[in-house]
Coordinates of C-alpha atoms in Angstrom, one line a residue:
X1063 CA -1.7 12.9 7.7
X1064 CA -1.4 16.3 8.8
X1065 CA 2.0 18.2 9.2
X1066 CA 2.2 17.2 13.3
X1067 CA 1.6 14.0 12.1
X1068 CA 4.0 14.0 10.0
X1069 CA 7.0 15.4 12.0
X1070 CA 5.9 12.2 14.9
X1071 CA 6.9 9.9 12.0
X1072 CA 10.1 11.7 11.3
X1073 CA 11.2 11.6 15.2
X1074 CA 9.6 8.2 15.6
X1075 CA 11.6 7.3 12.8
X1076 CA 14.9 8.9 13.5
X1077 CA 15.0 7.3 17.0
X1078 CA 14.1 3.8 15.9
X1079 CA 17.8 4.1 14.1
X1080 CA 16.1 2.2 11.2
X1081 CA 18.6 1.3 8.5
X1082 CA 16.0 0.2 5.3
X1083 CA 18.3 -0.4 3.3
X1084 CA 21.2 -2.3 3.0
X1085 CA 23.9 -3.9 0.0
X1086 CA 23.1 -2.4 -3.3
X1087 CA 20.7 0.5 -2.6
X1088 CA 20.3 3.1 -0.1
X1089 CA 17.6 4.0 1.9
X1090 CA 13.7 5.9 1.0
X1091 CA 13.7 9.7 1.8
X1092 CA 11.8 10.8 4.6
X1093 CA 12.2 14.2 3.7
X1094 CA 11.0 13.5 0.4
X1095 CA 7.9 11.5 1.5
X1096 CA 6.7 13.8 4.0
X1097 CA 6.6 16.8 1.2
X1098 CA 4.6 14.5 -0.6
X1099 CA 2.0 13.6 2.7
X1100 CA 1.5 17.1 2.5
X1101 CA 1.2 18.2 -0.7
X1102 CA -0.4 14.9 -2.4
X1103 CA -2.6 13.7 0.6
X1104 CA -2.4 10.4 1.9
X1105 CA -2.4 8.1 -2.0
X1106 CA 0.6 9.1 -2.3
X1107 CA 3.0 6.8 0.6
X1108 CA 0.3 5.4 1.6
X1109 CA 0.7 1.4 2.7
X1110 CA -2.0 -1.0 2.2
X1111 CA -1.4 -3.3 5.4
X1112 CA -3.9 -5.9 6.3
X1113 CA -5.2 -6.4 10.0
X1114 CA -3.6 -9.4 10.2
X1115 CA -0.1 -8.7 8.6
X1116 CA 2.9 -8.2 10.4
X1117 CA 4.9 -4.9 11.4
X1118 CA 4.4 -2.1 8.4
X1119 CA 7.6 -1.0 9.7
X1120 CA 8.8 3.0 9.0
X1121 CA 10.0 4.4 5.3
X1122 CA 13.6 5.6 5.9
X1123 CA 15.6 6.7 8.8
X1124 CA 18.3 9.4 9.6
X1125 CA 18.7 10.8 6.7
X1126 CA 20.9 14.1 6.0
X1127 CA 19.4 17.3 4.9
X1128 CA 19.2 18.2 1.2
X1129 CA 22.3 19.6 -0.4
X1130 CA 23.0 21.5 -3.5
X1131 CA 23.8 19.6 -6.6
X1132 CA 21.9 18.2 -9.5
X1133 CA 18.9 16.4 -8.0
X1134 CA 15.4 18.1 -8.2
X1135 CA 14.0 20.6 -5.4
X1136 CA 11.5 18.6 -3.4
X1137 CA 9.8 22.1 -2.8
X1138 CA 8.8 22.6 -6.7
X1139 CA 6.0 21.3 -8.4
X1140 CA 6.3 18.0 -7.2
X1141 CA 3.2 16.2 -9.2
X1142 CA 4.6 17.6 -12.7
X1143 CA 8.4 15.9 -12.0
X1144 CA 6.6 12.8 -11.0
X1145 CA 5.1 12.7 -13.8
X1146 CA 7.9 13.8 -16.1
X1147 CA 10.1 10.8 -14.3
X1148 CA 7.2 8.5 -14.5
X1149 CA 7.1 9.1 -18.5
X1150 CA 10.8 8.3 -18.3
X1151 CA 11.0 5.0 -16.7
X1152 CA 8.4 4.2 -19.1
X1153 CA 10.5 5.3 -22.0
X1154 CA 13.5 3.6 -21.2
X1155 CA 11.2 -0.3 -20.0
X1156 CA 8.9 0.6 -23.7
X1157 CA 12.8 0.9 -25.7
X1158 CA 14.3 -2.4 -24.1
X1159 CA 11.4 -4.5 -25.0
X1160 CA 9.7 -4.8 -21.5
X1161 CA 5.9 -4.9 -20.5
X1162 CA 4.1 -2.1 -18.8
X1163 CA 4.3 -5.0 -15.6
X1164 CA 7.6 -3.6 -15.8
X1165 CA 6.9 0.1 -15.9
X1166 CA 4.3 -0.7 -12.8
X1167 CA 7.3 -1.7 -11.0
X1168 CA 9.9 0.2 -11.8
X1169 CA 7.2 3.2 -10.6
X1170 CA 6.5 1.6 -7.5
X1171 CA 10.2 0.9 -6.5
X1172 CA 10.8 4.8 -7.8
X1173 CA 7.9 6.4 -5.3
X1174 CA 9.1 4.1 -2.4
X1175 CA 12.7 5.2 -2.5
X1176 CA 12.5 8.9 -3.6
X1177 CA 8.8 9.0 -3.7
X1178 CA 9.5 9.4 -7.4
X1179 CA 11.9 12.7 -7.6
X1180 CA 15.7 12.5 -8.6
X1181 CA 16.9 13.8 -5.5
X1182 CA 20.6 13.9 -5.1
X1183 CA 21.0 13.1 -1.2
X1184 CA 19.8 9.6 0.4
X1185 CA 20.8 7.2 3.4
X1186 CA 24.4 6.9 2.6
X1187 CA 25.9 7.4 -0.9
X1188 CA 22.1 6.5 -2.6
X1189 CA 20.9 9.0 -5.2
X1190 CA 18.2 9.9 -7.7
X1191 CA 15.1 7.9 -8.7
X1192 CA 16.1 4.4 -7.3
X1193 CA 18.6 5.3 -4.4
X1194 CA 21.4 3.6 -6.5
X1195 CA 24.3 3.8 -5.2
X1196 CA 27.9 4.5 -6.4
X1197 CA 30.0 2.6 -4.5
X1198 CA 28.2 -0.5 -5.1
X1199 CA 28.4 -0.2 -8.6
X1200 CA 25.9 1.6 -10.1
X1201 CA 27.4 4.1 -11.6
X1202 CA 28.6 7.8 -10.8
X1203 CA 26.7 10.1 -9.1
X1204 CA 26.6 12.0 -12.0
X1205 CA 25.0 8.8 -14.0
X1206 CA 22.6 8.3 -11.1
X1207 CA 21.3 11.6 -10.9
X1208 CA 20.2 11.3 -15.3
X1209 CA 16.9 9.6 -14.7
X1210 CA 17.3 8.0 -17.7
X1211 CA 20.5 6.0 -17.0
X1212 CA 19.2 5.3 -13.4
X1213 CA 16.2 4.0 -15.1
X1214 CA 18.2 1.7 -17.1
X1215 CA 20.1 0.3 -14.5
X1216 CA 16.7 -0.2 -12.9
X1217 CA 15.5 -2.9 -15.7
X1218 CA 18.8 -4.3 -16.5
X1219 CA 21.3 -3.8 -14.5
X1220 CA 25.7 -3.3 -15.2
X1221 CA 26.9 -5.2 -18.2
X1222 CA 28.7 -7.5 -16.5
X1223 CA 25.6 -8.7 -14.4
X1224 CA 26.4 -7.1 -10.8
X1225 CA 24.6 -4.9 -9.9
X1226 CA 21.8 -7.1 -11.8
X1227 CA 18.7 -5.0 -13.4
X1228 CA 14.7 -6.4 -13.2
X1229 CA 15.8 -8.1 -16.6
X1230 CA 18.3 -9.9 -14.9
X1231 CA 15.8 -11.8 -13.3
X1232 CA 14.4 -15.4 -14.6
X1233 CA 10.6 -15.3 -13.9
X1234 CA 10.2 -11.6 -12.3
X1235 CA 6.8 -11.3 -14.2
X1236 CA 5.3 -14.2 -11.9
X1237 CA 6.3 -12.8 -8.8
X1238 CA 3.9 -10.5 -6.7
X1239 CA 5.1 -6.2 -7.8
X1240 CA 6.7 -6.5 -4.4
X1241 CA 9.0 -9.0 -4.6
X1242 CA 10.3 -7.9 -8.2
X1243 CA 11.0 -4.9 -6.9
X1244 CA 12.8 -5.6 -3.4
X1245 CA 14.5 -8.3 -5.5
X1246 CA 16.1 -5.7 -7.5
X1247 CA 16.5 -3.2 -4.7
X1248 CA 17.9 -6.2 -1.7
X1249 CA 16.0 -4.0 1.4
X1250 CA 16.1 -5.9 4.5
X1251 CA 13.8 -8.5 4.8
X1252 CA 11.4 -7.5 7.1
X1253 CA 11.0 -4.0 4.5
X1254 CA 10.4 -5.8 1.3
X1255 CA 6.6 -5.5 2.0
X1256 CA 6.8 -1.4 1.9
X1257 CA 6.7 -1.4 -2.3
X1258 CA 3.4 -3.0 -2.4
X1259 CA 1.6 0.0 -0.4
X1260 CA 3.0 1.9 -3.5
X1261 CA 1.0 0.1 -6.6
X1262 CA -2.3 2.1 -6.1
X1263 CA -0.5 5.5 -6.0
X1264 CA 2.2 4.3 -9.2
X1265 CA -1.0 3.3 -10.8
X1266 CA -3.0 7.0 -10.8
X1267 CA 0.4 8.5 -11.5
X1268 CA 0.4 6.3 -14.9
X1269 CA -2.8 7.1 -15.7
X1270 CA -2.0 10.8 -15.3
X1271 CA 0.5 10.7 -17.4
X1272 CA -0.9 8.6 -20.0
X1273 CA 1.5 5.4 -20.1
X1274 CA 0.0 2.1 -21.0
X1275 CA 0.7 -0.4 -18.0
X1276 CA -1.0 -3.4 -20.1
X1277 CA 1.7 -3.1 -23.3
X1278 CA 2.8 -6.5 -23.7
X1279 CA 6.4 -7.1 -23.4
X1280 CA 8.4 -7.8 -27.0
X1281 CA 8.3 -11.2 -27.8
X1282 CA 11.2 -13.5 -27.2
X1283 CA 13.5 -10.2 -25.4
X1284 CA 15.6 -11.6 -23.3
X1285 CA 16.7 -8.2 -21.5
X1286 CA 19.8 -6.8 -22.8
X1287 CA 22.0 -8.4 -19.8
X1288 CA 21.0 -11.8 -21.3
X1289 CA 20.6 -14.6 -19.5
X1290 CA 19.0 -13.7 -16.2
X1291 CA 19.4 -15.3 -12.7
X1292 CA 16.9 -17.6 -11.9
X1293 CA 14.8 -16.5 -8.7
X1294 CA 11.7 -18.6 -7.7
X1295 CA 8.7 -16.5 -7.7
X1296 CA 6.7 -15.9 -4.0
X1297 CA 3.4 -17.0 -3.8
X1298 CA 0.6 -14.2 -2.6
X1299 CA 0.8 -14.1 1.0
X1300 CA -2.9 -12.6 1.1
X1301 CA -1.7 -9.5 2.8
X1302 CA 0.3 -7.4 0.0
X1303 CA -0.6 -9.3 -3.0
X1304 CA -1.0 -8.1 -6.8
X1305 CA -4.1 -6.2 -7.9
X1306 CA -6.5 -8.9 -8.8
X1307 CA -7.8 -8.0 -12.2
X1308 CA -11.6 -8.3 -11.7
X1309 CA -11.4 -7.0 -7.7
X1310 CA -15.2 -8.0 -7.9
X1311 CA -18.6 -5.8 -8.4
X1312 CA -19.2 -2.3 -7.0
X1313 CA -21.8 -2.0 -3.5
X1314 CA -24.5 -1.0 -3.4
X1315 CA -27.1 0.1 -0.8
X1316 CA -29.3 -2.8 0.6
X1317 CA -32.3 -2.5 2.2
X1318 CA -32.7 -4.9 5.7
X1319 CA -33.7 -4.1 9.5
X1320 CA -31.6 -5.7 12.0
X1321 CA -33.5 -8.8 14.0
X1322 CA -34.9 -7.9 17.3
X1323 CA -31.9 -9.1 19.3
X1324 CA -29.5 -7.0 17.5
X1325 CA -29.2 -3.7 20.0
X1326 CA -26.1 -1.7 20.8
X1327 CA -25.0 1.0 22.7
X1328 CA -25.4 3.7 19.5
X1329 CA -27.7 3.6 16.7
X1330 CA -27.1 3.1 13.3
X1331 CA -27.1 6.7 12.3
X1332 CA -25.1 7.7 15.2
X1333 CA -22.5 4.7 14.5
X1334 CA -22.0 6.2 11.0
X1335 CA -21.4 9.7 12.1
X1336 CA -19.5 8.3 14.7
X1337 CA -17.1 6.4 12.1
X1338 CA -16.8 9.4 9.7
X1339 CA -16.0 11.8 12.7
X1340 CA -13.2 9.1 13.2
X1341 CA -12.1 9.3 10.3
X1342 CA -12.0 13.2 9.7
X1343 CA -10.2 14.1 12.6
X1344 CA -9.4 10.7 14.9
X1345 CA -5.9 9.8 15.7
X1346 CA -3.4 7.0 15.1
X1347 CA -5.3 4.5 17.3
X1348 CA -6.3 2.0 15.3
X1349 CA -3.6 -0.2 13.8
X1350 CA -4.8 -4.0 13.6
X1351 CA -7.6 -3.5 15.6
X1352 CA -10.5 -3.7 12.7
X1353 CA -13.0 -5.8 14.9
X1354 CA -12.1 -2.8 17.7
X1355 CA -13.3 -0.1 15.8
X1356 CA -16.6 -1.4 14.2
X1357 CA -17.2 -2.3 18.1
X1358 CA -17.0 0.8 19.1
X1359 CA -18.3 2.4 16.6
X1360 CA -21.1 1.1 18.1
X1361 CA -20.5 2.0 21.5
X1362 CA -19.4 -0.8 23.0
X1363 CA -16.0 -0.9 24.9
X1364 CA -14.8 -4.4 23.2
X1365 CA -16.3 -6.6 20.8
X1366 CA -15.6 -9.7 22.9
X1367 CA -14.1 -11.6 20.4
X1368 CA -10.3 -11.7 19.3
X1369 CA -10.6 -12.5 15.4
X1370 CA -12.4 -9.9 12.5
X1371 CA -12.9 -13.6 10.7
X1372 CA -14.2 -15.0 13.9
X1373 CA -16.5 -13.1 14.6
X1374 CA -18.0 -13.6 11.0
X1375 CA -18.3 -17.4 11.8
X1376 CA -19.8 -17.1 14.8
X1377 CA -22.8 -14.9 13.9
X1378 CA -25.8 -16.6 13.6
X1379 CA -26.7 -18.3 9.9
X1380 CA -29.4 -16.2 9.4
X1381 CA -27.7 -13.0 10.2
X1382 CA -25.1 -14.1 7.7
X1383 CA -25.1 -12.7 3.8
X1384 CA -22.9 -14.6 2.2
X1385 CA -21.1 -12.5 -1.3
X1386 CA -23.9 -10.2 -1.2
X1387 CA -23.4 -7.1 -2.3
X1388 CA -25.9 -4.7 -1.3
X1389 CA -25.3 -4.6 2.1
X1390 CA -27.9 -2.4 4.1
X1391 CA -26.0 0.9 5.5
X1392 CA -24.2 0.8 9.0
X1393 CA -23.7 -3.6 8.2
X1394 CA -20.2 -4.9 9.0
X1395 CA -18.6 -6.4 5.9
X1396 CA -16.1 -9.0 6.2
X1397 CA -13.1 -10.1 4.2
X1398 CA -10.9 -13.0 4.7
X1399 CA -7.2 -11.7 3.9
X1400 CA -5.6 -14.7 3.9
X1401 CA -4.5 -14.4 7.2
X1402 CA -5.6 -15.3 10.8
X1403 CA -7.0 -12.2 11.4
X1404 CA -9.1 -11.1 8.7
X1405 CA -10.7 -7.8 7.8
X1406 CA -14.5 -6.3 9.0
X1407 CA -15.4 -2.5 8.3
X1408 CA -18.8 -0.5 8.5
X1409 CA -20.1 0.8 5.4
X1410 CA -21.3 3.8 5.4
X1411 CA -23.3 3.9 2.3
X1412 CA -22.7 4.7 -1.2
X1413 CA -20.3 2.1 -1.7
X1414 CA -18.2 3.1 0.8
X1415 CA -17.1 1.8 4.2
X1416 CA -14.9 3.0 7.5
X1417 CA -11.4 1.1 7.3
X1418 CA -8.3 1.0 9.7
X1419 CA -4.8 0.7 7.7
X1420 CA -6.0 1.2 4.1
X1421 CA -4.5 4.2 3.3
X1422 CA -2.6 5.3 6.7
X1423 CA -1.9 2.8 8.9
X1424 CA -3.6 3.3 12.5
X1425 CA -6.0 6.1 11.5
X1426 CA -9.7 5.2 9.5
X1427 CA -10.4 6.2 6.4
X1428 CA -13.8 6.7 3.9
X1429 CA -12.6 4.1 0.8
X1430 CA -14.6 2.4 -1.4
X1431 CA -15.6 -0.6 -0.3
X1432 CA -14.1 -2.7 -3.2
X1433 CA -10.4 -1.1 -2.0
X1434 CA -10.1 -3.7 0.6
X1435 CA -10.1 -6.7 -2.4
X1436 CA -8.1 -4.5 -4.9
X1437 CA -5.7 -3.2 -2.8
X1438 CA -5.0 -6.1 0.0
X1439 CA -6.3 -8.7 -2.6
X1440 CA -8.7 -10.0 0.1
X1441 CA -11.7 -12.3 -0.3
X1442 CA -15.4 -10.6 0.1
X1443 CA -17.2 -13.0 2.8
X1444 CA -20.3 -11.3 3.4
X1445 CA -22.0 -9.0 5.5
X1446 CA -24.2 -9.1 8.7
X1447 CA -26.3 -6.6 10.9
X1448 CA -24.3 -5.1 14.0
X1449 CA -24.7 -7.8 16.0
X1450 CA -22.1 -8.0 19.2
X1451 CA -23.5 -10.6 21.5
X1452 CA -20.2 -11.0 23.8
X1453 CA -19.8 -6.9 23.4
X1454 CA -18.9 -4.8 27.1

C-alpha cells in the first residue's frame, strides 16, 4: 500500500463512522497502522481474508490526533519498540505460567489495536498496547501506558474478575487465536475476524525477537484470577482459522503442455507478466473476485462461471491434478477454503503464485504458494491447465 493508498483508507474510514470497538476496550489506531503500511510494508496489518468470507471490514475509525504524554512516538524507530513490547508481553505470559499460545495472542491483539506501540491516545479513553481503557476498569492511564501492567491485565485480568484477563477464560487454548483474543478485547461482532490477519506478522515479530511461541504452559496454573469463565471454544470457520502445523509441502515447477483445446486470449508467458504487472503496480480491484483475476489474466473479460471451487469441478478429469504439487508454470491452483467460494490463483513459478486478498485485501500479490493453506488454513485441491471453456 502506498501513502495515497493509504490516506483513501483513512477517509474511507473516517466517513464510514466505524466504531470497532465497544464495552471494555477502545478502538485500533489508524494513525498508528498507517505509519506501520509505510514503514513495514504490507506484513505488518495485513488481513488474510478468503474469497469467500464476509466483509474484512476497516481497522479503526475517527480517531483524535496524537497528544503529548507518556505513550511512544509513532514516528521513531517503530520495529525496535515492537520488538521491545513484544519481548514484554512475553515476559509477563513466561512469569504467570502461560504458553507461548498465549504470547501468540497477546501479540496479535497488541499489533491489531496499537499495531504493537504504547501509544497514549485511542478511540475514546483507550491507551497503550491493548487500547485498555480506564473507565472500564482497567486501570489508570498511568497503569495503562506501563506495558508491563497493560500486559498483565491482558492475560489475567482485575483481581476481582471484571475486567477478565485471557486467564480468565475456561478453554481459551482450544479456541481459534481469533476468538481468544476478541474474547478478551469484546469488539463488535462483525470485527472479531480482524486479529487473525495479525498471526503471520505477530509470528516474524517473535521470531525477531527471539521468544519461544511453542514453551508449554506451567503445568496445572490455573491463572492467577483463578477460576476462569467458561466460554465454549469456535470451531474453524475455514476462512480465519489457526496456522495448521504442517501447512503441507513446498511447489515446485512441473513440467506439462496444455491439451489442444485449451486456448486463451494471452499466452502463458504473457499471462504471467500480466499477473506480476498486477501485482506491482495494479489497484484495489480485486477483492473476492479470485476466479476474475486468473480470467483475465488470461485475457478473457469473465471466466463464465460464478464459483473459484466450481470451476475446479467442472474441468474435465483429465485436466484435473488432484494434490499434486508440481504444477507446470502459468496452471491455476485451487483451494477449497471451507467456504462456498473457494480459492484459485496462477502460479507463477518458483513456488510462488498471483493471489487477491492475501496480504491487502483487493490488490494481488507474489506469495508463496503454500501461504494460501498457512495463512487461510485452506485445503490444496489441485491444479489444472488454463482452461476457460464458458470464458468472453
Amino acid at each position: 500500500m502506498d501513502g495515497r493508498d493509504a490516506l483513501r483508507l483513512a477517509a474511507s474510514t473516517a466517513s464510514r463512522g466505524v466504531a470497532l470497538k465497544y464495552g471494555a476496550i477502545g478502538g485500533a489506531c489508524l494513525l498508528a497502522m498507517l505509519f506501520l503500511v509505510g514503514l513495514l510494508g504490507a506484513g505488518s496489518g495485513g488481513q488474510a481474508h478468503a474469497d469467500s468470507c464476509g466483509d474484512i471490514g476497516q481497522p479503526g475509525s475517527s480517531l483524535p490526533a496524537p497528544g503529548p504524554g507518556s505513550g511512544q512516538n509513532p514516528g521513531g524507530d517503530l520495529r525496535k519498540k515492537q520488538i521491545e513490547n513484544a519481548k514484554i508481553i512475553d515476559r509477563v505470559a513466561e512469569q504467570g505460567g502461560l504458553s507461548g499460545k498465549a504470547t501468540l495472542v497477546g501479540l496479535m491483539t497488541a499489533l491489531q489495536e496499537s499495531t504493537l506501540l504504547n501509544i497514549d491516545y485511542g478511540d475514546r479513553d483507550s491507551l497503550g498496547l491493548f487500547q485498555q481503557r480506564p473507565s472500564q476498569g482497567w486501570g489508570s492511564p498511568e497503569q495503562i501506558l506501563n506495558p508491563e501492567y497493560s500486559s498483565k491485565m491482558f492475560f489475567f485480568g482485575a483481581d476481582s474478575g471484571s475486567p477478565r484477563g485471557l486467564a480468565d477464560i475456561r478453554g481459551w487454548e482450544a479456541m481459534p487465536l481469533w476468538k481468544a483474543a476478541a474474547t478478551v478485547q469484546r469488539p463488535a461482532e462483525e470485527y472479531e475476524h480482524l486479529y487473525a490477519g495479525q498471526e503471520t506478522p505477530a509470528r516474524q515479530i517473535a521470531t525477531e525477537a527471539g521468544l519461544n511461541l511453542l514453551r508449554a504452559a506451567e503445568a496445572g496454573f490455573p491463572g492467577p484470577s483463578g477460576g476462569g469463565v467458561s466460554v465454549t471454544p469456535t470451531p474453524t470457520d475455514g476462512c480465519y482459522p489457526e496456522l495448521p502445523a504442517n501447512p503441507g509441502a513446498p511447489f515446485h515447477d512441473g513440467s506439462a503442455d496444455w491439451p489442444e483445446n485449451v486456448k486463451n486470449p494471452r499466452s502463458t508467458a504473457d499471462a504471467i507478466k500480466w499477473a506480476k504487472s498486477e501485482a506491482a503496480t495494479g489497484g484495489k480491484d480485486w477483492y473476492q473476485l479470485c476466479l476474475a483475476f486468473v480470467a483475465r489474466t488470461y485475457g478473457w473479460s469473465f471466466s463464465g462461471v460464478n464459483y473459484a471451487i466450481d470451476h475446479y469441478r467442472e474441468m474435465p478429469s483429465e485436466m484435473k491434478h488432484d494434490k499434486d504439487r508440481n504444477p507446470p508454470p502459468g496452471a491455476l491452483m485451487y483451494w477449497d477454503t471451507g467456504k462456498r467460494a473457494g480459492h484459485v490463483a496462477i502460479y507463477l513459478g518458483n513456488g510462488e503464485i498471483a493471489s487477491n486478498d492475501i496480504r491487502r485485501p483487493g490488490y494481488i500479490d507474489v506469495v508463496p504458494a503454500t501461504d494460501i493453506e498457512s495463512v487461510w488454513g485452506a485445503t490444496y485441491l489441485g491444479w489444472a491447465p488454463p482452461y476457460f471453456p464458458k470464458g468472453g
